[in-house]
mmCIF file of N, CA and C in Angstrom:
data_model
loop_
_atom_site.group_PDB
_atom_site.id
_atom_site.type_symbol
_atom_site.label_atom_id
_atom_site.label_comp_id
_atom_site.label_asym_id
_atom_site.label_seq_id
_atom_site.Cartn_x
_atom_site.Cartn_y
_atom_site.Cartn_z
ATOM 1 N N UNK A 19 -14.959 -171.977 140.604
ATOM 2 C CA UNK A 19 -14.111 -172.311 141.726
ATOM 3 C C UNK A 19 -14.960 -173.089 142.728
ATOM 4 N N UNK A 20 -14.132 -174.158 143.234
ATOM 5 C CA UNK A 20 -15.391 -175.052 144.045
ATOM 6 C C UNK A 20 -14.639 -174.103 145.492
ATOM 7 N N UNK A 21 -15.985 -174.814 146.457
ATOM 8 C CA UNK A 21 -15.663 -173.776 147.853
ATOM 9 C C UNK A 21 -13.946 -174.452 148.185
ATOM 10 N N UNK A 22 -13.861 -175.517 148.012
ATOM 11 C CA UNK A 22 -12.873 -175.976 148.828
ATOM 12 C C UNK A 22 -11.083 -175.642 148.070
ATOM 13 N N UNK A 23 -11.515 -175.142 146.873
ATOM 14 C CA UNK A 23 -10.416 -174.014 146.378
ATOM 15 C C UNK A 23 -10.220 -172.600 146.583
ATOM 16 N N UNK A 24 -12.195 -172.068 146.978
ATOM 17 C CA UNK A 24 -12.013 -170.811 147.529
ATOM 18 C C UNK A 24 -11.134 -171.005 149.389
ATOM 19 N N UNK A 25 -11.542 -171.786 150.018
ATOM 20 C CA UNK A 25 -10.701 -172.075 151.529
ATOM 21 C C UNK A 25 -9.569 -172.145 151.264
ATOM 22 N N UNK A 26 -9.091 -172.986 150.672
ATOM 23 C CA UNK A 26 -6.946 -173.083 150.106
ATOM 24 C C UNK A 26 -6.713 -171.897 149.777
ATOM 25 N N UNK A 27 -7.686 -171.167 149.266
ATOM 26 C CA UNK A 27 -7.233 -169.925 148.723
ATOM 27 C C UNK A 27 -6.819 -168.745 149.668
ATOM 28 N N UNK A 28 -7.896 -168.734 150.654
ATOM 29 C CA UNK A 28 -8.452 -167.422 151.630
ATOM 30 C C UNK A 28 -7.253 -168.085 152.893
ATOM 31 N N UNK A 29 -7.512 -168.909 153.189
ATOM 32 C CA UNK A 29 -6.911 -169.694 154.583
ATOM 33 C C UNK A 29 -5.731 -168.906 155.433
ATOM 34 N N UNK A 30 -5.325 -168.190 154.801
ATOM 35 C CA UNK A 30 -4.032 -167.118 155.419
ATOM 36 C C UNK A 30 -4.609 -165.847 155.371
ATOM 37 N N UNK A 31 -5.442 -165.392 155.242
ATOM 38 C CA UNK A 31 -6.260 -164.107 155.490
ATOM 39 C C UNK A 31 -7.436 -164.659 156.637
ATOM 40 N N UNK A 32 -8.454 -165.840 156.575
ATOM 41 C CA UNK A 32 -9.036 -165.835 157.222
ATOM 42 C C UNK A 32 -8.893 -167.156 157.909
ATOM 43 N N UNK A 33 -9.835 -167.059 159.122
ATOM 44 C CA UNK A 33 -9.730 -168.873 159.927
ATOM 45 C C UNK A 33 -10.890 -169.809 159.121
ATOM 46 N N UNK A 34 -9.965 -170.670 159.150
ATOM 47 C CA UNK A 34 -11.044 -171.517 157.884
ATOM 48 C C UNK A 34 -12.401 -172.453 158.865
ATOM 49 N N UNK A 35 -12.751 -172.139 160.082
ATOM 50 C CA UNK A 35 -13.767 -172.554 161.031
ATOM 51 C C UNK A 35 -14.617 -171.375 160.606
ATOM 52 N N UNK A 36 -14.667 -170.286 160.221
ATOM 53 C CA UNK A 36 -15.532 -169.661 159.780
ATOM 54 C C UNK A 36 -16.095 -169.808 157.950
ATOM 55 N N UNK A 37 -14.894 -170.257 157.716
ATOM 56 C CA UNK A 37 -15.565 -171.009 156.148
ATOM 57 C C UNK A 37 -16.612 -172.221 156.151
ATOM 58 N N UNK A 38 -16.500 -172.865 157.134
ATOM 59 C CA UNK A 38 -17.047 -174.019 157.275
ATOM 60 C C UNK A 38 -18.912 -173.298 157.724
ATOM 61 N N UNK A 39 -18.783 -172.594 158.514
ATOM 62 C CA UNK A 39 -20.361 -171.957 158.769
ATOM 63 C C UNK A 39 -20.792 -171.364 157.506
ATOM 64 N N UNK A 40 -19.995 -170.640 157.339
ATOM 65 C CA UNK A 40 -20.561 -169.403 156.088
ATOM 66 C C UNK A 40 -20.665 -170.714 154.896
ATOM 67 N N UNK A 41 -20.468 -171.352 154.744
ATOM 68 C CA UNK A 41 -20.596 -172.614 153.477
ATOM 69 C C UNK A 41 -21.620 -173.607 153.896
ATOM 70 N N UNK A 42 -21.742 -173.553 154.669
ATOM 71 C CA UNK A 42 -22.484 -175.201 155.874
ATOM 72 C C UNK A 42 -22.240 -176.282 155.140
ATOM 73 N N UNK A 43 -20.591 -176.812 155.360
ATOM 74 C CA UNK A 43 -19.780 -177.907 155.456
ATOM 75 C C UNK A 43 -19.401 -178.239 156.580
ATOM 76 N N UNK A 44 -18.771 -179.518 156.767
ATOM 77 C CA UNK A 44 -18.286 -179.756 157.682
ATOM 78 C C UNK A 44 -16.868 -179.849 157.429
ATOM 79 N N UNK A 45 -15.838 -179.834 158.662
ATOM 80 C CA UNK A 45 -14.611 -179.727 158.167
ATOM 81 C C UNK A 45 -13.849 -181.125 157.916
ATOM 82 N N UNK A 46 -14.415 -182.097 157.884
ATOM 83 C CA UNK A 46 -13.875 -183.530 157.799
ATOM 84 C C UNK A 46 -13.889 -183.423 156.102
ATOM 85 N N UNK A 47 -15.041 -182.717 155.398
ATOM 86 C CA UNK A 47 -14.529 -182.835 154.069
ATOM 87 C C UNK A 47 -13.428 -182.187 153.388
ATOM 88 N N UNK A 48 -13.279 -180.831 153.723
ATOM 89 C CA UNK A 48 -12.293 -180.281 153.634
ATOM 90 C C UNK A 48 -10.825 -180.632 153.630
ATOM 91 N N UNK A 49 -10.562 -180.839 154.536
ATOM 92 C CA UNK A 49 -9.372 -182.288 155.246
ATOM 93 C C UNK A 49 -9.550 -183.322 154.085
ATOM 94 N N UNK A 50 -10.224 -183.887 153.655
ATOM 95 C CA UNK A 50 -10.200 -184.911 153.011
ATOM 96 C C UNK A 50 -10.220 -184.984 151.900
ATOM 97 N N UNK A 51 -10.717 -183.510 151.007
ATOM 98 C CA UNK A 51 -10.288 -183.384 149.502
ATOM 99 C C UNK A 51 -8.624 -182.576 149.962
ATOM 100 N N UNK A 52 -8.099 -182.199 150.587
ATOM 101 C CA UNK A 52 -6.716 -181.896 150.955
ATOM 102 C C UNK A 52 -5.847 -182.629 150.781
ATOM 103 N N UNK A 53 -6.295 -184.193 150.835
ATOM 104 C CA UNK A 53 -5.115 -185.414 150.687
ATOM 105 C C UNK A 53 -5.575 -185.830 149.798
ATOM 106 N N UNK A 54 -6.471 -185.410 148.764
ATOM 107 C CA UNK A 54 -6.282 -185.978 147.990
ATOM 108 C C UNK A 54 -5.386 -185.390 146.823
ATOM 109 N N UNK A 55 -4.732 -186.802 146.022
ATOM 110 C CA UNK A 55 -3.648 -186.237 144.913
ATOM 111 C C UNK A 55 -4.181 -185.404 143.952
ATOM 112 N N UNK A 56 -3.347 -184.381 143.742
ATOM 113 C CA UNK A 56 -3.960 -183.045 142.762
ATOM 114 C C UNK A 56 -3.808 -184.092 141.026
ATOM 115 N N UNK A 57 -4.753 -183.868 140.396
ATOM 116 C CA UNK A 57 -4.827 -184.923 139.010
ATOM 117 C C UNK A 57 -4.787 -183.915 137.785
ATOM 118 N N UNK A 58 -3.890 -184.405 137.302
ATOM 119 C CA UNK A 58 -3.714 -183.738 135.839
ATOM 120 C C UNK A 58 -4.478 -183.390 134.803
ATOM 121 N N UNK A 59 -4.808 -182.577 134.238
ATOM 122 C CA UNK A 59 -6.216 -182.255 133.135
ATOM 123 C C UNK A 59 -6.418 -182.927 132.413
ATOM 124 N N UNK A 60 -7.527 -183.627 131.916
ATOM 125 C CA UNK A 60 -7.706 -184.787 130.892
ATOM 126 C C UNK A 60 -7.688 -183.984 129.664
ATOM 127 N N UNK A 61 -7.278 -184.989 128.666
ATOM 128 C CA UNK A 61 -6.855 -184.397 127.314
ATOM 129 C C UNK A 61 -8.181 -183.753 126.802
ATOM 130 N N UNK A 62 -9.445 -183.988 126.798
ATOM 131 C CA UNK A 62 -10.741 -183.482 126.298
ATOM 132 C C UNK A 62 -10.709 -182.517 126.868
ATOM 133 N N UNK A 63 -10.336 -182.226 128.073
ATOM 134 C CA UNK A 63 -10.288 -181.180 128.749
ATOM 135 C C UNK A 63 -9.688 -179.767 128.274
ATOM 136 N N UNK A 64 -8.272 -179.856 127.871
ATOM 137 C CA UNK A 64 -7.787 -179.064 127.310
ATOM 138 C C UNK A 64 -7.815 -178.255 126.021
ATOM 139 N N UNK A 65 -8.358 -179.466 125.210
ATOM 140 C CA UNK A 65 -8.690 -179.212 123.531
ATOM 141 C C UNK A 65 -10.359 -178.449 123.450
ATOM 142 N N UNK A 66 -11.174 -178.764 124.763
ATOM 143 C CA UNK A 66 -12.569 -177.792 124.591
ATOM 144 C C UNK A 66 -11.877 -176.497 125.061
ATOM 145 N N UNK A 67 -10.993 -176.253 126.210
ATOM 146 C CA UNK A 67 -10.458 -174.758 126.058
ATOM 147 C C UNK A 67 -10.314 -174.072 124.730
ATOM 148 N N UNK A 68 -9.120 -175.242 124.318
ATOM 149 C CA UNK A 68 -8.219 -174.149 123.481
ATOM 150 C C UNK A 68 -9.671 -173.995 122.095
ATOM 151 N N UNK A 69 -10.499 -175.042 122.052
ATOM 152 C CA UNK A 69 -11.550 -174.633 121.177
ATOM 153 C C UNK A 69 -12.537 -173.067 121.430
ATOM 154 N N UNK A 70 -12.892 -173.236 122.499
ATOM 155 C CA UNK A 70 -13.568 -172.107 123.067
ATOM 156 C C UNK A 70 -12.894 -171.265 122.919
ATOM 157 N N UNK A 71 -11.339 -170.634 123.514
ATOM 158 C CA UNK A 71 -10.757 -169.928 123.360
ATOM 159 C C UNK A 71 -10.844 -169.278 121.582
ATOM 160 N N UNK A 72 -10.435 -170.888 121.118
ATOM 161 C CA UNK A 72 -10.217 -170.272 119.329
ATOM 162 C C UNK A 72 -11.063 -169.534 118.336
ATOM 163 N N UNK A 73 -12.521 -169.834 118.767
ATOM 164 C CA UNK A 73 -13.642 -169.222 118.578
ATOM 165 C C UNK A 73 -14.141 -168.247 119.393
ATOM 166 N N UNK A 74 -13.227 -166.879 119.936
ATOM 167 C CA UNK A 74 -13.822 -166.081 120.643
ATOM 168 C C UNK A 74 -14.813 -166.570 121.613
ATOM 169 N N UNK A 75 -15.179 -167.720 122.482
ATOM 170 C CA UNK A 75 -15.817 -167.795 123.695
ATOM 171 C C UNK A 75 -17.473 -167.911 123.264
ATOM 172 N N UNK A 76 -17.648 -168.244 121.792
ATOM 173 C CA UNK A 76 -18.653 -168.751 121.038
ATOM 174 C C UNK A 76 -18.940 -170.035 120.547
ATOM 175 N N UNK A 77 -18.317 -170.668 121.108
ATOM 176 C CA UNK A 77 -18.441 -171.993 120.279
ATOM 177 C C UNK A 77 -19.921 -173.109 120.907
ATOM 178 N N UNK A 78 -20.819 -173.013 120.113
ATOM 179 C CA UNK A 78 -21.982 -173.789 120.215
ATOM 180 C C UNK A 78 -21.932 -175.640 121.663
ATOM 181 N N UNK A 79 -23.120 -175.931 121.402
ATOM 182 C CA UNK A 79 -23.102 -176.915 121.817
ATOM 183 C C UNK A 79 -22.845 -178.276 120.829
ATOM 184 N N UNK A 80 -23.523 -178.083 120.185
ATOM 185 C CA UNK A 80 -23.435 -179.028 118.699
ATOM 186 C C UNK A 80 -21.754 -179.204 118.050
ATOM 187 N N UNK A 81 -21.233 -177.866 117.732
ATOM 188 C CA UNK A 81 -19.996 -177.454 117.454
ATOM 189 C C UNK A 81 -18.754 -177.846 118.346
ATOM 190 N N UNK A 82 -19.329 -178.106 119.965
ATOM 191 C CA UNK A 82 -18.266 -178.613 120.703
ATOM 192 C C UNK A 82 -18.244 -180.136 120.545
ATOM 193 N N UNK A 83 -19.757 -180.592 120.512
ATOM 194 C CA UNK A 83 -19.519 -182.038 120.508
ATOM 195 C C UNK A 83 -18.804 -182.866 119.650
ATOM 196 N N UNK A 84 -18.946 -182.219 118.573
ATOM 197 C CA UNK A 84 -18.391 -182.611 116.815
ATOM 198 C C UNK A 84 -16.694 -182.517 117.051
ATOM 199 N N UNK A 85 -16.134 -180.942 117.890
ATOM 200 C CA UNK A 85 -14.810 -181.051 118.133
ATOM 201 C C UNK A 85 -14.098 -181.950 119.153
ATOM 202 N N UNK A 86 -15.095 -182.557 120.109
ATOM 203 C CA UNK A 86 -14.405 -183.313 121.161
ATOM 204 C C UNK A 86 -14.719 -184.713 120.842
ATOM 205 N N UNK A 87 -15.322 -184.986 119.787
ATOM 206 C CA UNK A 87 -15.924 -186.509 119.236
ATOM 207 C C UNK A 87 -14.937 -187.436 119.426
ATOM 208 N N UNK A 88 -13.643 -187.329 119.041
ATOM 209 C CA UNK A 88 -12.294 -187.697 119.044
ATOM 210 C C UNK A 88 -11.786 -188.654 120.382
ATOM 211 N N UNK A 89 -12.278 -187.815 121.200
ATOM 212 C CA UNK A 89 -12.219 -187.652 122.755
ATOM 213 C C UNK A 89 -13.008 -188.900 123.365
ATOM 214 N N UNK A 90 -14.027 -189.169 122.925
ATOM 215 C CA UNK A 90 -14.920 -189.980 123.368
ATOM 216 C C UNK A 90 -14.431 -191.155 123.803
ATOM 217 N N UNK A 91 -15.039 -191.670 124.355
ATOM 218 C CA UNK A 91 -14.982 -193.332 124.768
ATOM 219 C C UNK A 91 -15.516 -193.677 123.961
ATOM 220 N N UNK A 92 -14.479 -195.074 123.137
ATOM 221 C CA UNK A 92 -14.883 -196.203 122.686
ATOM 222 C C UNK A 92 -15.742 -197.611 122.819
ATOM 223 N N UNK A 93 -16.799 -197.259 123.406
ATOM 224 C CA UNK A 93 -17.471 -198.273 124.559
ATOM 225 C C UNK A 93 -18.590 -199.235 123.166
ATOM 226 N N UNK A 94 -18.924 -198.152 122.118
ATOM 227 C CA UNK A 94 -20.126 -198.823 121.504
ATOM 228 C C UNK A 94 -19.485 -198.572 120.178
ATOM 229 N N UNK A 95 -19.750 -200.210 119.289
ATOM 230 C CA UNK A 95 -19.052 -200.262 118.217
ATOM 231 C C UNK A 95 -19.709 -198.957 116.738
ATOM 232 N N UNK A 96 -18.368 -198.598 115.733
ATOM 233 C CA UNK A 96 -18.598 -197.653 115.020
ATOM 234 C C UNK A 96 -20.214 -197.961 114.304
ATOM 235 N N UNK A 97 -21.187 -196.817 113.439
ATOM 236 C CA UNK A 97 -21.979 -197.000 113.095
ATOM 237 C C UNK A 97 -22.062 -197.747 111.763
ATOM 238 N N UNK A 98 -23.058 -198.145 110.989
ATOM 239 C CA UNK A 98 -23.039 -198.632 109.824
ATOM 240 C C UNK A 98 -23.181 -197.636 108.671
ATOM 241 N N UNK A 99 -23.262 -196.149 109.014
ATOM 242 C CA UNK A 99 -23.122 -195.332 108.140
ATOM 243 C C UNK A 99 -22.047 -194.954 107.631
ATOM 244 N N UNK A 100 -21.230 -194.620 106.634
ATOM 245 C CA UNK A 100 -19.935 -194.531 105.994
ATOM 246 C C UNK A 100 -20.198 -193.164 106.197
ATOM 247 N N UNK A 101 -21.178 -192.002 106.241
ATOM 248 C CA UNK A 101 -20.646 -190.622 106.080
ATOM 249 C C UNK A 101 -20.352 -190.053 107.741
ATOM 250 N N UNK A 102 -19.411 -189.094 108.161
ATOM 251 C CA UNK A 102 -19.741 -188.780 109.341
ATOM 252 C C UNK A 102 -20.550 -187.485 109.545
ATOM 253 N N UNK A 103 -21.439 -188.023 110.845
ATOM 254 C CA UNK A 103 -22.257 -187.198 111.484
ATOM 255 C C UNK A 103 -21.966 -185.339 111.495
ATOM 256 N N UNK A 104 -22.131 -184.223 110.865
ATOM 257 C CA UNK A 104 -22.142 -182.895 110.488
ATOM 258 C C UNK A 104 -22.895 -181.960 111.453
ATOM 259 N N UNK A 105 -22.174 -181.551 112.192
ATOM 260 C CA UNK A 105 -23.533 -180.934 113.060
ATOM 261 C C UNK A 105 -23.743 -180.196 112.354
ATOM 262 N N UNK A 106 -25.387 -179.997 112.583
ATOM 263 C CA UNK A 106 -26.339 -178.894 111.613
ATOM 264 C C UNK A 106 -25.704 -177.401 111.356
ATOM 265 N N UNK A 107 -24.946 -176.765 112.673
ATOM 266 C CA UNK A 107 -24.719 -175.561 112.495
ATOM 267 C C UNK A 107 -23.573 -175.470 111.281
ATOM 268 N N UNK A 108 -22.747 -176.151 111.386
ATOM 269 C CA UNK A 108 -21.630 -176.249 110.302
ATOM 270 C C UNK A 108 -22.244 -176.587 109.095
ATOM 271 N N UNK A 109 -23.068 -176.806 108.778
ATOM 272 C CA UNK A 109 -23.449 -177.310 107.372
ATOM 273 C C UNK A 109 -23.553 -175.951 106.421
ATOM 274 N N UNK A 110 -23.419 -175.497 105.249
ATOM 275 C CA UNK A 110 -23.177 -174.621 104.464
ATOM 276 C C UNK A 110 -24.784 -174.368 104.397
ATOM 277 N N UNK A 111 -25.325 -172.865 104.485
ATOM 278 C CA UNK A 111 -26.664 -173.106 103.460
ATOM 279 C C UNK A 111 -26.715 -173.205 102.052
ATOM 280 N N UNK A 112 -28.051 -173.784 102.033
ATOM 281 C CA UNK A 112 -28.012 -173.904 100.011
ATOM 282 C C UNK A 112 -28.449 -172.995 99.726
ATOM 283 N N UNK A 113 -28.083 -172.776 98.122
ATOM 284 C CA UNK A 113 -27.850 -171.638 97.459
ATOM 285 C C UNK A 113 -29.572 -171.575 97.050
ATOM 286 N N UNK A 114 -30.209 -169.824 97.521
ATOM 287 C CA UNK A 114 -31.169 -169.422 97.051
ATOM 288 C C UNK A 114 -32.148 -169.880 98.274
ATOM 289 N N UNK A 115 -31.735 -170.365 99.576
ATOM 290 C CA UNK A 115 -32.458 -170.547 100.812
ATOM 291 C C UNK A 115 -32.956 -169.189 101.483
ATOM 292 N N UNK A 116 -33.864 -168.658 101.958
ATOM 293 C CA UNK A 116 -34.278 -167.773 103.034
ATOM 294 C C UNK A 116 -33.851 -168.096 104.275
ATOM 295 N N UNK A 117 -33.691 -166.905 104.842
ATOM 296 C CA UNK A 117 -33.020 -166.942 106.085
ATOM 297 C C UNK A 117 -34.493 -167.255 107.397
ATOM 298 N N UNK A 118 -34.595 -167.708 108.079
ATOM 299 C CA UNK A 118 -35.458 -168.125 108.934
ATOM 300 C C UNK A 118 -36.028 -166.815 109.981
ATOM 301 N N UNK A 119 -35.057 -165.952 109.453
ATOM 302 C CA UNK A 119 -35.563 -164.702 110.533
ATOM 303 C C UNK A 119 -36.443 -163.563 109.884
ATOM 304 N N UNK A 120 -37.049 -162.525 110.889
ATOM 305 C CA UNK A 120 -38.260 -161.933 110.430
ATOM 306 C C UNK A 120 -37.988 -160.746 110.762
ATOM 307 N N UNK A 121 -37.885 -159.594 109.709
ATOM 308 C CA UNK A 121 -37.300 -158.409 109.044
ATOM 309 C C UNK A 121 -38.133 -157.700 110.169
ATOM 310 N N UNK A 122 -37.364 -156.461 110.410
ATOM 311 C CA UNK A 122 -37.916 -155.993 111.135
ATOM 312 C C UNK A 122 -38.748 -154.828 110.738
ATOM 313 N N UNK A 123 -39.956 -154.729 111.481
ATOM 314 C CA UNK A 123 -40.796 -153.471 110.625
ATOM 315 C C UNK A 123 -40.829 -152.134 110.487
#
């Protein structure tokens, strides 16, 4: 919650000249994210929820990027590789690999 949603929030319980000390803002900003137009959730936005959500509140860093890839800006042309990029965690292990961790004694 940014402060200036906790103030919209509180503002009828408390005087919002005391939000402004207890925060050390000034109140011209306040006022001024107020007019501004409330903006609709961007679509990347919504689909890393419902990802996070879908994976119990586990979902990696690697694992998000791969799901929001979609999402991206088109700014730099596709690569010259034909396979797509796998993040490491998703990759299957191979059969007859050791596990990297150390048994406990």
């Amino acid at each position: 919650m940014s402060r200036y949603t906790l103030i919209a929030a509180y503002t009828e319980s408390w005087p919002v000249q005391s939000f402004y000390q207890l925060l050390a803002m000034s109140p011209a900003s306040y006022y001024q994210w107020r007019q501004q137009p409330a903006c609709a959730p961007v679509s990347w936005h919504i689909a890393a929820q419902a990802a996070f959500t879908r994976h119990a509140h586990r979902y990696g860093t690697q694992r998000s990027r791969a799901a929001l890839r979609p999402f991206a800006p088109t700014s730099k042309p596709p690569s010259a590789s034909a396979d797509p990029v796998i993040p490491r965690t998703t990759r299957p292990r191979p059969a007859g690999a050791r596990s990297n961790r150390v048994a406990a004694p």
